[in-house]
């Protein structure tokens, strides 16, 4: 049982950069200096008569979320470096950036499919809206870190639940328009 709890903690701690990247864009929208950077990721273009990603996917969210993931990766992994001098901080910052970029790219890809399926922007597409960033973060970081099936299942389970909880808290704090 002790091993399960340490594995759960590891999964939470290790994948934290992707989780932070996923929740950063709504916060970036509230920062006055960043709010002026309003360019959509799809530059307003359409595919088959529908917006590629929609208005809610902006470059500020992708860039700010990816940078925050890199900072979180650098912070948490620099702690590990202090414990074991054999680790390279640049690798961990890169891993954080890849997780963050993957998380936000996974979210954008899900938005593309939502637009094509005529699901309104901002409406939940359960469970894809809760897992897209997790799958993207794992896929983008896999070239640097090879996950076991157990690690992927733990990460998916933990961050799926955390996504639901944090989305609801974001709704209560007025960062989000809908609870899920």
Short mmCIF file of C-alpha atoms in Angstrom, two decimals, residues 25 42 58 66 78 82 89-90 102 105 113 130 150 158 170:
data_model
loop_
_atom_site.label_atom_id
_atom_site.label_comp_id
_atom_site.label_asym_id
_atom_site.label_seq_id
_atom_site.Cartn_x
_atom_site.Cartn_y
_atom_site.Cartn_z
CA UNK A 25 -4.75 30.27 -20.13
CA UNK A 42 -5.97 29.71 -35.92
CA UNK A 58 -5.16 32.14 -28.26
CA UNK A 66 4.09 26.58 -21.93
CA UNK A 78 15.72 21.67 -9.31
CA UNK A 82 19.59 19.20 -4.89
CA UNK A 89 18.22 20.86 -14.82
CA UNK A 90 17.97 21.67 -18.54
CA UNK A 102 1.68 18.91 -25.29
CA UNK A 105 -1.74 21.26 -28.08
CA UNK A 113 -12.83 18.27 -33.29
CA UNK A 130 -10.86 16.46 -19.23
CA UNK A 150 1.02 2.07 -14.60
CA UNK A 158 -5.24 11.74 -10.92
CA UNK A 170 -12.19 28.14 -11.33
#
